Short mmCIF file of C-alpha atoms in Angstrom, two decimals:
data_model
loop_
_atom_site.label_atom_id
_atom_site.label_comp_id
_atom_site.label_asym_id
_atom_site.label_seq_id
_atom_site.Cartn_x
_atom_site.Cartn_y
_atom_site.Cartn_z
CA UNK A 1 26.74 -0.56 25.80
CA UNK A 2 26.35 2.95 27.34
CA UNK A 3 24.93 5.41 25.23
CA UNK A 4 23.03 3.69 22.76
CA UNK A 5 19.81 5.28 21.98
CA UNK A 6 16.13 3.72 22.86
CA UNK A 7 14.93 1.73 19.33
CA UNK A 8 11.45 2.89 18.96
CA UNK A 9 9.24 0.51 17.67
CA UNK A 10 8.83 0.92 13.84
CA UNK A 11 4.70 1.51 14.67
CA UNK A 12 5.23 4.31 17.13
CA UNK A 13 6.94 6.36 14.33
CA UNK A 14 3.95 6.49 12.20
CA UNK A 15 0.94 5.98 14.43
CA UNK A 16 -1.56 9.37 14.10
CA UNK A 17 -0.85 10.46 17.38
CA UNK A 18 2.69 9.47 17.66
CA UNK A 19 3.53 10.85 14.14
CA UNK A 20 4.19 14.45 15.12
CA UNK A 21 4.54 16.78 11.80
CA UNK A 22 5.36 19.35 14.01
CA UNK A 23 9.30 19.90 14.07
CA UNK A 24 10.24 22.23 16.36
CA UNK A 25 12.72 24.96 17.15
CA UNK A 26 13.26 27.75 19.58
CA UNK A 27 13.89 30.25 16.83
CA UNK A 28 11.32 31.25 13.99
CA UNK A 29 12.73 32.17 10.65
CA UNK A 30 16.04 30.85 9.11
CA UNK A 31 18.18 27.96 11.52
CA UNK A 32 21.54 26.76 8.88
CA UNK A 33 19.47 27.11 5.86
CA UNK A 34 16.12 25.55 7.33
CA UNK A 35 13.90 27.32 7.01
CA UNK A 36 10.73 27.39 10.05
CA UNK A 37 7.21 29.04 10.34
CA UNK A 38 5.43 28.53 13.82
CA UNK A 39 7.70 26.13 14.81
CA UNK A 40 7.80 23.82 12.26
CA UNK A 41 9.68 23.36 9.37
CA UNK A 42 8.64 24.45 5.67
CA UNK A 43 11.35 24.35 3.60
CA UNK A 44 15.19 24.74 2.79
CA UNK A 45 17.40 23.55 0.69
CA UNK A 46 18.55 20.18 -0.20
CA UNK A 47 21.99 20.05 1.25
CA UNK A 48 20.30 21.74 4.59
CA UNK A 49 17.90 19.09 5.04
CA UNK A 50 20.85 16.48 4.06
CA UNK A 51 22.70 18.34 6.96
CA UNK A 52 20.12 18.08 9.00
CA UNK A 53 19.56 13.81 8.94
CA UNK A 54 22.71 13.35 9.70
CA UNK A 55 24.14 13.21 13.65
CA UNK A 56 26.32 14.05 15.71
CA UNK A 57 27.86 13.75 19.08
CA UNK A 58 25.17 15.66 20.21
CA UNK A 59 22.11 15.82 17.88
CA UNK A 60 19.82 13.21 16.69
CA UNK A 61 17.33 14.17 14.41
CA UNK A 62 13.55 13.59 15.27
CA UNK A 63 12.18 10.33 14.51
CA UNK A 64 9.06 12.00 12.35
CA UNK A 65 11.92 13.82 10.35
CA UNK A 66 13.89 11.27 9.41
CA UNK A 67 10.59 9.14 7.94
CA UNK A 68 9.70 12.24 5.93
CA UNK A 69 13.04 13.11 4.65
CA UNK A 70 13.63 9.67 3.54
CA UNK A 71 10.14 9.08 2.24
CA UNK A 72 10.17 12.40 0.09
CA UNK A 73 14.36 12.82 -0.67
CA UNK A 74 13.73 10.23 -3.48
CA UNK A 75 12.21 12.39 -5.49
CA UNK A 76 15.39 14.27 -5.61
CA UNK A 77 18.17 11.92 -5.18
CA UNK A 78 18.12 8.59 -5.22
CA UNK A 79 18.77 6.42 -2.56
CA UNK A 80 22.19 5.23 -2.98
CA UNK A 81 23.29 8.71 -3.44
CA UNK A 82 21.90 10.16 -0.22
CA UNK A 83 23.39 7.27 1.64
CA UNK A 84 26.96 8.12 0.34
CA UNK A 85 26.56 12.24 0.86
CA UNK A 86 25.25 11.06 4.08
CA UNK A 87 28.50 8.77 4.96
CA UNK A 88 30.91 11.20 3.35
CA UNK A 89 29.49 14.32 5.40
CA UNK A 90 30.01 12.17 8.33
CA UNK A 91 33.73 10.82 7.68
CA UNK A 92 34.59 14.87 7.16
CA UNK A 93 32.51 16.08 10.43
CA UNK A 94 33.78 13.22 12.59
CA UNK A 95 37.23 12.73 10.82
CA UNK A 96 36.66 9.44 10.47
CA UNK A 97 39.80 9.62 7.63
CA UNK A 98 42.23 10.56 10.73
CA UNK A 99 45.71 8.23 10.90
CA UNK A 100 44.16 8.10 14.48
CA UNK A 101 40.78 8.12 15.59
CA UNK A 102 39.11 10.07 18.70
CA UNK A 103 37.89 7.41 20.71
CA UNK A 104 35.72 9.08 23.09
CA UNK A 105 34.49 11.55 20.45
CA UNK A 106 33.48 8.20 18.21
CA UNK A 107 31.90 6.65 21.26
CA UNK A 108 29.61 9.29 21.48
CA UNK A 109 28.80 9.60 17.40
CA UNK A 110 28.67 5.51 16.74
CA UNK A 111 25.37 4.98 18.72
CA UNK A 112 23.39 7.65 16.49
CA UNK A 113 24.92 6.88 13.28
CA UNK A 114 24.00 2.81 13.68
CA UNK A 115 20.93 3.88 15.08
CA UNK A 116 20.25 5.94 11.77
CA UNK A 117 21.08 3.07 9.61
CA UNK A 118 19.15 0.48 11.74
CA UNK A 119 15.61 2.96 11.17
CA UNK A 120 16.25 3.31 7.68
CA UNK A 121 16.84 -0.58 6.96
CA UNK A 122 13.79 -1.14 8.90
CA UNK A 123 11.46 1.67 7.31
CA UNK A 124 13.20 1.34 3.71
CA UNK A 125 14.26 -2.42 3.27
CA UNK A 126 13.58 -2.12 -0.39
CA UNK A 127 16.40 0.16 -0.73
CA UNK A 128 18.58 -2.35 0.39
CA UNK A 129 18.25 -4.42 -2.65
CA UNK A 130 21.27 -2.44 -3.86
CA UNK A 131 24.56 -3.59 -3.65
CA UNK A 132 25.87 -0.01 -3.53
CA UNK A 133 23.62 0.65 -0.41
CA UNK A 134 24.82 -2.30 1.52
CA UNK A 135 28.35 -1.10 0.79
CA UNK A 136 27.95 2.09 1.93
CA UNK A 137 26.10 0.84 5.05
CA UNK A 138 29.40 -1.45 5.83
CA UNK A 139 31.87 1.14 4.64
CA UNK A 140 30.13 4.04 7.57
CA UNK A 141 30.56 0.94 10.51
CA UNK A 142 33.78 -0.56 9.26
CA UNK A 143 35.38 2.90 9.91
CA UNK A 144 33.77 3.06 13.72
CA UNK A 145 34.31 -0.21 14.84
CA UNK A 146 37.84 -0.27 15.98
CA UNK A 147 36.71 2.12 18.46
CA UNK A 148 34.58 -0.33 20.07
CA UNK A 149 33.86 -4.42 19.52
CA UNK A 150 29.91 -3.96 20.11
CA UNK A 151 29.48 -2.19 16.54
CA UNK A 152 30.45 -5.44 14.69
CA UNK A 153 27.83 -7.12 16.69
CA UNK A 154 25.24 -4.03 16.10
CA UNK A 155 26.24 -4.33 12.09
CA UNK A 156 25.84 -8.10 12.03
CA UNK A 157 22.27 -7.97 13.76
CA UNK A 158 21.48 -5.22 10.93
CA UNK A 159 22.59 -6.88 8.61
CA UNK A 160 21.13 -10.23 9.10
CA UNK A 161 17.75 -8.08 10.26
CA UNK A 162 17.63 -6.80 6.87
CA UNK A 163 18.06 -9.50 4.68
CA UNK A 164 15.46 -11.75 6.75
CA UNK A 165 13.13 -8.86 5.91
CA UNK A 166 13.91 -8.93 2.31
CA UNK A 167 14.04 -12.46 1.89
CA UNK A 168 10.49 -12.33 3.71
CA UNK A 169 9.52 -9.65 1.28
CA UNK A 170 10.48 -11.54 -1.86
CA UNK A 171 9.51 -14.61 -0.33
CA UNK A 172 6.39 -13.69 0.24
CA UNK A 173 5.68 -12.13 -3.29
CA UNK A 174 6.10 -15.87 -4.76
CA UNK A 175 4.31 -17.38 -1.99
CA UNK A 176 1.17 -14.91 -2.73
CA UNK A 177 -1.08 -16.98 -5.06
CA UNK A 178 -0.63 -15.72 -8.30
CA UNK A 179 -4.01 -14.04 -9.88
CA UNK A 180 -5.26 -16.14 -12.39
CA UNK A 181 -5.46 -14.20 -15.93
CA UNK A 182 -7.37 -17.01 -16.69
CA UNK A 183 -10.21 -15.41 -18.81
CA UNK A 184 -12.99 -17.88 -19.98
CA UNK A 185 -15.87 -16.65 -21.49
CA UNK A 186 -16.36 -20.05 -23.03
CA UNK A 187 -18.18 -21.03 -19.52
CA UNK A 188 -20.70 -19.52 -21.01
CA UNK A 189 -21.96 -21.94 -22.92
CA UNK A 190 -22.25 -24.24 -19.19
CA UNK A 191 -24.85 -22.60 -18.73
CA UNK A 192 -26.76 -25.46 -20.62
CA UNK A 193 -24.44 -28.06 -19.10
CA UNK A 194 -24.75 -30.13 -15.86
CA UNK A 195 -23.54 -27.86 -13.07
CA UNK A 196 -20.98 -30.41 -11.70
CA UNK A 197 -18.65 -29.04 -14.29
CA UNK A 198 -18.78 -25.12 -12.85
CA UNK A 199 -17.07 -24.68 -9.08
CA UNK A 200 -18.81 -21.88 -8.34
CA UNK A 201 -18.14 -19.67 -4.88
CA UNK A 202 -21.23 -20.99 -2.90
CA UNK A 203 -19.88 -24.79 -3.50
CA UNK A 204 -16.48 -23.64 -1.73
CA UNK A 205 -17.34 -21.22 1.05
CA UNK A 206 -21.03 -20.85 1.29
CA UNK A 207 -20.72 -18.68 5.00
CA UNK A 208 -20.61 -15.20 3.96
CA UNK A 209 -18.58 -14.30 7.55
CA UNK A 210 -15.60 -16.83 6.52
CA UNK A 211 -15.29 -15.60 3.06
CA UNK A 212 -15.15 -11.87 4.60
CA UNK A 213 -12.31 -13.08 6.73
CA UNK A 214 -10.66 -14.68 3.53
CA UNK A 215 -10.51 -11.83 1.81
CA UNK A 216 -9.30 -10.00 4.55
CA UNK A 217 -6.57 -12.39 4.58
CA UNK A 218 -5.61 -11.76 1.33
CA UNK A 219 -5.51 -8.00 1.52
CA UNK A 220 -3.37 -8.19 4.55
CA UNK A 221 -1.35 -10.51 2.88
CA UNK A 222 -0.92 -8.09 -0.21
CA UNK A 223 -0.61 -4.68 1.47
CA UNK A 224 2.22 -6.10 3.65
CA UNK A 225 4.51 -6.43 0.54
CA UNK A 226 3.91 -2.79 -0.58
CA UNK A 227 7.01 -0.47 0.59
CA UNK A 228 5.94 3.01 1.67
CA UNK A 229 8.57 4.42 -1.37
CA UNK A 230 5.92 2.93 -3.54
CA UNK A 231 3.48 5.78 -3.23
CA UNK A 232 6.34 8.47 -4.23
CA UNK A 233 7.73 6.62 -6.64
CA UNK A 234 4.54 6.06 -8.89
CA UNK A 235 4.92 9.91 -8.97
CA UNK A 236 8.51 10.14 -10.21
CA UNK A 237 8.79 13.08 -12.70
CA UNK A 238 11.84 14.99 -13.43
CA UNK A 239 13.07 17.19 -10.53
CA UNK A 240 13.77 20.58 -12.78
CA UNK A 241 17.25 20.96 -10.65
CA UNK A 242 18.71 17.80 -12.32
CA UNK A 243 18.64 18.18 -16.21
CA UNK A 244 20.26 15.05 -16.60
CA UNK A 245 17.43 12.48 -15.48
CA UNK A 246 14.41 11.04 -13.58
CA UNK A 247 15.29 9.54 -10.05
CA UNK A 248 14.34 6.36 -11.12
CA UNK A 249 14.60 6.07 -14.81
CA UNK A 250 15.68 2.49 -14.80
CA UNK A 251 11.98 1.07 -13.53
CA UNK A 252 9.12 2.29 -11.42
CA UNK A 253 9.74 0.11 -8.04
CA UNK A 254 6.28 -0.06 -7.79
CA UNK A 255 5.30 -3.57 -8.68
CA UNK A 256 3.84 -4.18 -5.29
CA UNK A 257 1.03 -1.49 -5.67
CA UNK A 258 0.11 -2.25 -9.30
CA UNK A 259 -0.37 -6.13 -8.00
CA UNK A 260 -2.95 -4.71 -5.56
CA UNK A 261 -4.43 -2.64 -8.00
CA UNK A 262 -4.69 -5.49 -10.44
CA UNK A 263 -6.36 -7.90 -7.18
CA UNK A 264 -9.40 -5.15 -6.78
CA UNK A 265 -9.75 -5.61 -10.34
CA UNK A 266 -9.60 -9.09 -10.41
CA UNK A 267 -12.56 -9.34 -7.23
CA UNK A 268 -14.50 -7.16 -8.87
CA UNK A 269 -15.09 -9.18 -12.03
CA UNK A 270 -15.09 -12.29 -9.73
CA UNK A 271 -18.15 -11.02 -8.15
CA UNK A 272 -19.89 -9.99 -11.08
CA UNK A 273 -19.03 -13.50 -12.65
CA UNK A 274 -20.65 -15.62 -10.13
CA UNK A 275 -23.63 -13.51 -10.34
CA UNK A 276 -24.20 -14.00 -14.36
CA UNK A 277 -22.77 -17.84 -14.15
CA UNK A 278 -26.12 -19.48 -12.73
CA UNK A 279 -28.68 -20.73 -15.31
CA UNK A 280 -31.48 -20.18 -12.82
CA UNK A 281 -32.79 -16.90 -11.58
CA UNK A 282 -33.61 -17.83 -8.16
CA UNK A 283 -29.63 -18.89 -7.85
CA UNK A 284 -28.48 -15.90 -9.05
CA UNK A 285 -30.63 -13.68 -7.00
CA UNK A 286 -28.86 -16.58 -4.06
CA UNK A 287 -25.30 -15.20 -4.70
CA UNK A 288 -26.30 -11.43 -4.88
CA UNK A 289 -27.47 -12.08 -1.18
CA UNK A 290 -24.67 -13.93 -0.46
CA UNK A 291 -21.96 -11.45 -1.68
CA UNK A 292 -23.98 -8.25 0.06
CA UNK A 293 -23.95 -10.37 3.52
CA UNK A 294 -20.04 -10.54 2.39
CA UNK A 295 -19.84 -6.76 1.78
CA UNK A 296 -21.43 -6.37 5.26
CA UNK A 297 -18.85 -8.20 6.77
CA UNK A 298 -15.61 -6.60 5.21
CA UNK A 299 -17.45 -3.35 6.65
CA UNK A 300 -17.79 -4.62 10.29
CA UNK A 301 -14.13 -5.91 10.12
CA UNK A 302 -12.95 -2.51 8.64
CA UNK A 303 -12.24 -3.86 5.23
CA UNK A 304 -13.27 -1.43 2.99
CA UNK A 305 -11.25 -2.43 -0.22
CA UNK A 306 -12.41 -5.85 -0.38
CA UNK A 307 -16.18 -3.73 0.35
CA UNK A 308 -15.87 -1.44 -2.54
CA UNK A 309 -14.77 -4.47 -4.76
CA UNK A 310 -17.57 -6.14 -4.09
CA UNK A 311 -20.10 -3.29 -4.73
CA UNK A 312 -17.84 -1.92 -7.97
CA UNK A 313 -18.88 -6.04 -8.83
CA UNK A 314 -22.58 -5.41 -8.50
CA UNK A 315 -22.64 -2.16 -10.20
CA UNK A 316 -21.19 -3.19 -13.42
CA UNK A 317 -23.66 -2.79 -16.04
CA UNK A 318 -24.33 -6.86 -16.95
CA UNK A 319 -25.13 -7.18 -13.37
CA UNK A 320 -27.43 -4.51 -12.97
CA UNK A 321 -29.51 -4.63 -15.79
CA UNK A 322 -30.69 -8.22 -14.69
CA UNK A 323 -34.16 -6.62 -13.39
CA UNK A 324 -35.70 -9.63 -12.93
CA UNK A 325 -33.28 -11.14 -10.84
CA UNK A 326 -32.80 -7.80 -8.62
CA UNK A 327 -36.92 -8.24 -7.99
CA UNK A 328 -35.97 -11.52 -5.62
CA UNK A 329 -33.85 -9.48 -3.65
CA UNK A 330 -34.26 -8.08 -0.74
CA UNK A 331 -32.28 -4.64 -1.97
CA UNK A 332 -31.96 -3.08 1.65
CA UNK A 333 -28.98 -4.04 3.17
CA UNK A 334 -27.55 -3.01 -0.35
CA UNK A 335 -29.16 0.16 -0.75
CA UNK A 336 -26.94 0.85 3.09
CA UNK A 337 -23.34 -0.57 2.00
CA UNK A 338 -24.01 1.70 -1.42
CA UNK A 339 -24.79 4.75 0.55
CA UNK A 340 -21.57 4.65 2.94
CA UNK A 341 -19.49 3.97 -0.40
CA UNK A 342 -20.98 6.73 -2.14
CA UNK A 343 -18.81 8.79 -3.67
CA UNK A 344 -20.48 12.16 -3.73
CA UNK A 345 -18.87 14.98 -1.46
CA UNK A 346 -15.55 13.26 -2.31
CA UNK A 347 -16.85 9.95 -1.00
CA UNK A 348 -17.70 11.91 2.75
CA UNK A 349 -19.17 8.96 3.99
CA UNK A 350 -16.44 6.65 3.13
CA UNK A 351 -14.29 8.86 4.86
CA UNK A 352 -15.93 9.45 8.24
CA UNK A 353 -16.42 5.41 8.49
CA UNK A 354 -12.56 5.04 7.67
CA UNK A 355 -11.96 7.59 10.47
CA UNK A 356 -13.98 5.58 12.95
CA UNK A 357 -12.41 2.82 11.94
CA UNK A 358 -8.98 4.27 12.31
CA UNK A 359 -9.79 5.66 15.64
CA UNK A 360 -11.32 2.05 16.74
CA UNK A 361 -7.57 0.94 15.72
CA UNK A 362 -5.82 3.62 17.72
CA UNK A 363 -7.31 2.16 20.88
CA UNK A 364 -8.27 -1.38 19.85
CA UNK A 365 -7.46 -4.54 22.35
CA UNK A 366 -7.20 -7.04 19.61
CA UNK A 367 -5.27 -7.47 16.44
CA UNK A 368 -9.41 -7.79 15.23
CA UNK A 369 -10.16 -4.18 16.28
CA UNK A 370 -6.92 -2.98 14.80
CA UNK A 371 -7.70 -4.10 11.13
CA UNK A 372 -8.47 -0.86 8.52
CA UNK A 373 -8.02 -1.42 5.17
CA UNK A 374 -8.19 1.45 2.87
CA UNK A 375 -10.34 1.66 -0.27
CA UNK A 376 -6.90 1.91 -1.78
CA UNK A 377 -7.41 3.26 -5.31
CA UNK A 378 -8.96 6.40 -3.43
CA UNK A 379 -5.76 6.48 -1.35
CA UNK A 380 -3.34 6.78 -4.52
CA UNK A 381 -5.79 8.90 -5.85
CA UNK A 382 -5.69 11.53 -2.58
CA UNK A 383 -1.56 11.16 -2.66
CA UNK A 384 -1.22 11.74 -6.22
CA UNK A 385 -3.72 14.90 -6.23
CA UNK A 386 -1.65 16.45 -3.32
CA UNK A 387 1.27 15.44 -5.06
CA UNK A 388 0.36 17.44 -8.25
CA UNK A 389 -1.68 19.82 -6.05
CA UNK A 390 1.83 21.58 -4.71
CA UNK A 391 5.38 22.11 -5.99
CA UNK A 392 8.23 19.69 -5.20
CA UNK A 393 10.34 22.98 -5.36
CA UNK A 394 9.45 26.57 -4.18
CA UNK A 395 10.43 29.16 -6.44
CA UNK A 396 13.65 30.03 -4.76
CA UNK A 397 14.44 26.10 -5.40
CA UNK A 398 14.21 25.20 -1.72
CA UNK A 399 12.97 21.83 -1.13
CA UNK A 400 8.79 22.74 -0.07
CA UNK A 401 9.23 20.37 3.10
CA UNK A 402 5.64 21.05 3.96
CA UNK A 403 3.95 19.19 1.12
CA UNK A 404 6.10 16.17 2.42
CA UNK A 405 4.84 16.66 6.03
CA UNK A 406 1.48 16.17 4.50
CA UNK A 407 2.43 13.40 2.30
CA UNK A 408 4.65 11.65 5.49
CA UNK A 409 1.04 11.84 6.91
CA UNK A 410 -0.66 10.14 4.88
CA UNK A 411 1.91 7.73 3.81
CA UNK A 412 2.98 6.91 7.40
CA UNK A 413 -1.12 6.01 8.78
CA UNK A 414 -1.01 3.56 5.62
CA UNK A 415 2.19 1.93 7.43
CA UNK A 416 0.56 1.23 10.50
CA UNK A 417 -2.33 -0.04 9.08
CA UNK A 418 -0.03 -2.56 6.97
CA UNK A 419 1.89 -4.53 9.76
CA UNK A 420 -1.39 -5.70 11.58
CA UNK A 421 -1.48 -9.51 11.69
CA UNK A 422 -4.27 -10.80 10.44
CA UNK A 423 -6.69 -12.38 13.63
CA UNK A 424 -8.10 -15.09 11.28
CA UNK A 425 -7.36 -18.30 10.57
CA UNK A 426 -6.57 -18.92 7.00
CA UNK A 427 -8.47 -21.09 4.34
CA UNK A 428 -5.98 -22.11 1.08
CA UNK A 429 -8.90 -23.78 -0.24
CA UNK A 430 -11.29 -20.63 -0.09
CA UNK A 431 -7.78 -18.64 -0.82
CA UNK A 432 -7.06 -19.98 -3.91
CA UNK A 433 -10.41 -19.88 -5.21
CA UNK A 434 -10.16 -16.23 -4.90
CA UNK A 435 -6.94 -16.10 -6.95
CA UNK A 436 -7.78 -18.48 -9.45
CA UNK A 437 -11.23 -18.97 -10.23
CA UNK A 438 -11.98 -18.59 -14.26
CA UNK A 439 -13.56 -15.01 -14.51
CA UNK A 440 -15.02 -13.04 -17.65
CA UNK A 441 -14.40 -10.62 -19.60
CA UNK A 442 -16.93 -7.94 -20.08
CA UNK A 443 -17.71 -9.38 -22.86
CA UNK A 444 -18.14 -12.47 -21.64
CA UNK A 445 -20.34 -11.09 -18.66
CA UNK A 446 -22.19 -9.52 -21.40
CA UNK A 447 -23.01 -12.43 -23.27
CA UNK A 448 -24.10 -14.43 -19.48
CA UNK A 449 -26.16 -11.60 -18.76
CA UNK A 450 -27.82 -11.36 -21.75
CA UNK A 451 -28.46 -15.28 -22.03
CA UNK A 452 -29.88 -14.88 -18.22
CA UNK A 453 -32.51 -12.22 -19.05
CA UNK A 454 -33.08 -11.68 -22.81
CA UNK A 455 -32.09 -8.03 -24.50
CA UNK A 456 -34.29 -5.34 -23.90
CA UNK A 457 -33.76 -3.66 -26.57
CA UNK A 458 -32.18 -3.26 -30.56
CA UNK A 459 -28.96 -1.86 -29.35
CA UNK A 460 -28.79 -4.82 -26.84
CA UNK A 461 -29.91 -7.37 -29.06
CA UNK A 462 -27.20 -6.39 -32.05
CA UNK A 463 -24.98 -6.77 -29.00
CA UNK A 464 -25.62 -10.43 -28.34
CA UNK A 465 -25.91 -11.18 -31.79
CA UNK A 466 -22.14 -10.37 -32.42
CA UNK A 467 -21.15 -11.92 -28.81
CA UNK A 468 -22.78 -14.94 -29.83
CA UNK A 469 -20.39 -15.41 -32.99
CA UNK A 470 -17.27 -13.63 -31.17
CA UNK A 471 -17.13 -16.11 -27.94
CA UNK A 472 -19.25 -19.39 -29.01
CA UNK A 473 -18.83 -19.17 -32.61
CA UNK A 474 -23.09 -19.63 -32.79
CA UNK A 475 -24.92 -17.72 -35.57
#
């Protein structure tokens, strides 16, 4: 067992202060085609930084490296393809095709080249859902393995590592309750019924701290499923080197992300639905209090997607025009949560809250201090802007590995912030209502609104007029 490099916990890869961008080197300017300014490395060519994953006897390439190069290489070659250059690069540089193998010389390699292949399975799993990658993966350990029993053992473990994470991962993605699409704007006419027929959020979880938790649950539960490839491969555009294709022309392996997307949508109009179901204005003005309490919460917990749902809820327009009901509530606490999600000076206050409560999570005791979770549209938004703010390619058509420093970043403190656990206990009741409660349209919150507190004026009133016929067929 001598020899075998120290696993590093997948975290200690990617946490801010372990995640060091900086790759260094004695030498400034060109090192076999890599090419470094200050110390760190800005760009070369493909094949260089191919060359330079791969190990030998006596190199291992840094841990922040690898992440980056695998993160950002997919934009250039796809996965499969890397793997095999990889594996064939190593068969020619360790003569792995030789009638007779040198032991001592593969004793030496075989500890860095499973090591490789264990960080990648672990960081990448998703890219394991391809046949050709597995046999690639078996193919590099098949060829070392008469040199010493253990690396059967070593390829077994990874092996079985990787499809327990997969099946986890796919597992998982059933097991996550499916979001209703459930529209019903027909409700709408309960509004003259007996309330027995309406569940309505207050009648399931009516302490705003436990439905805080619950939804915290739920984005844990969802941002655990999205693969950090996700974020570079909703960017996928031609790389101008390979006329032939995009990377990943078959599908955009992104399903994970639009899901989550699609769940902040789904809250939003939640919220904004329980506020126009009630009949009575003193109820309604109830649930606004209720769901700011909630918003409170997800802020103190560091749950700032489940935050910004809530207030994109009360900020839709058939929620705020209900003056009336606004007037019975008391607006401060509101006017607060608004202010840190405001988005002017590219959402500054946002920002320095999610850096305090990144920096709580760098030093945090308990899985409870540790949780941040992103306002995560914002987040694609800042990684596609620096993706279109810079070149994949410099001019020369070396690779312009500093942009992918930057997006390894950014990529890599969403990573840790993904495998917390989630400190509370979990509710399937309160759960499911989340997922499957009926919601509106905006139409149909139109139409509630507007039966709540009459039009205001002829625009609005032509409005209702045609809702009325549209959803309950009344003249």
């Amino acid at each position: 067992q001598e020899g075998m490099p120290q696993t590093l916990s997948s975290t200690s890869m990617f946490t801010p202060c372990g995640f060091s961008p900086h790759l260094h080197t004695s030498k400034e300017g060109e090192q076999g085609g890599l090419i470094f300014q200050d110390g760190n490395l800005t760009s070369a060519s493909l094949d260089a930084l191919i060359q330079h994953l791969i190990p030998t006897t006596d190199y291992y390439p840094e841990k922040a490296y690898i992440f980056t190069f695998l993160l950002s290489s997919r934009l250039f070659i796809e996965p499969h393809e890397l793997l095999s250059r990889v594996c064939h690069k190593c068969i020619e540089q360790q003569r792995l095709d030789d009638p007779v193998l040198d032991k001592a010389r593969i004793k030496k390699f075989g500890p860095k080249i499973l090591q490789l292949l264990t960080e990648w399975t672990e960081t990448f799993p998703y890219d394991f859902q391809e046949e050709r990658m597995i046999g690639h993966l078996k193919d590099m350990i098949h060829r070392i393995a008469p040199c010493d029993e253990a690396y059967w053992k070593k390829m077994n473990q990874l092996l079985q590592a990787l499809n327990q994470k997969l099946a986890t991962l796919s597992h998982g993605q059933e097991g996550i309750v499916k979001i209703s699409t459930a529209v019903s704007d027909k409700l709408v006419a309960f509004k003259t019924k007996p309330p027995s027929i309406q569940r309505e959020i207050l009648s399931v979880c009516s302490d705003p701290y436990t439905l805080a938790q619950q939804l915290t649950h739920v984005e844990l539960e969802r941002l655990s499923h999205i693969g950090p490839e996700e974020f570079v491969q909703a960017f996928v555009h031609k790389d101008p080197l390979d006329g032939t294709k995009t990377c990943f022309s078959e599908q955009k392996k992104t399903s994970n992300l639009e899901a989550y997307v699609k769940w902040f949508n789904r809250l939003c109009y939640l919220v904004a639905t329980e506020i126009c179901m009630p009949a009575k204005k003193k109820q309604r003005a109830q649930v606004i209090e209720f769901f700011i309490d909630v918003a409170r919460e997800c802020f103190n917990i560091g749950n700032f997607n489940s935050l910004m749902a809530i207030i994109s809820g009360m900020n839709m327009s058939p929620v705020s025009r209900l003056k009336k009901t606004w007037s019975k509530v008391k607006t401060a606490k509101f006017f607060i949560l608004e202010h840190q999600m405001d988005p002017t000076g590219n959402f500054y206050n946002y920002r320095t809250a999610l850096r305090g409560a990144a920096h709580r999570s760098l030093t945090a005791h308990s899985n409870r201090e540790k949780i941040v979770i992103p306002f995560f549209s914002l987040l694609i938004k800042d990684i596609y802007f620096l993706n279109e703010g810079c070149a994949n390619r410099l001019p020369n058509g070396h690779v312009n590995f500093e942009k992918f420093l930057e997006l390894a970043k950014q990529v890599g403190e969403f990573i840790t912030w993904k495998q917390v656990e989630c400190p509370f206990e979990q509710d399937p009741n309160i759960i499911h209502y989340l997922h499957t409660a009926p919601i509106f349209t905006e139409d149909g919150l139109y139409l509630a609104s507007y039966e709540s507190e009459s039009p205001e004026n002829q625009t609005e009133k032509d409005r209702w007029k045609s809702l009325r016929s549209t959803i309950l067929g009344k003249t």
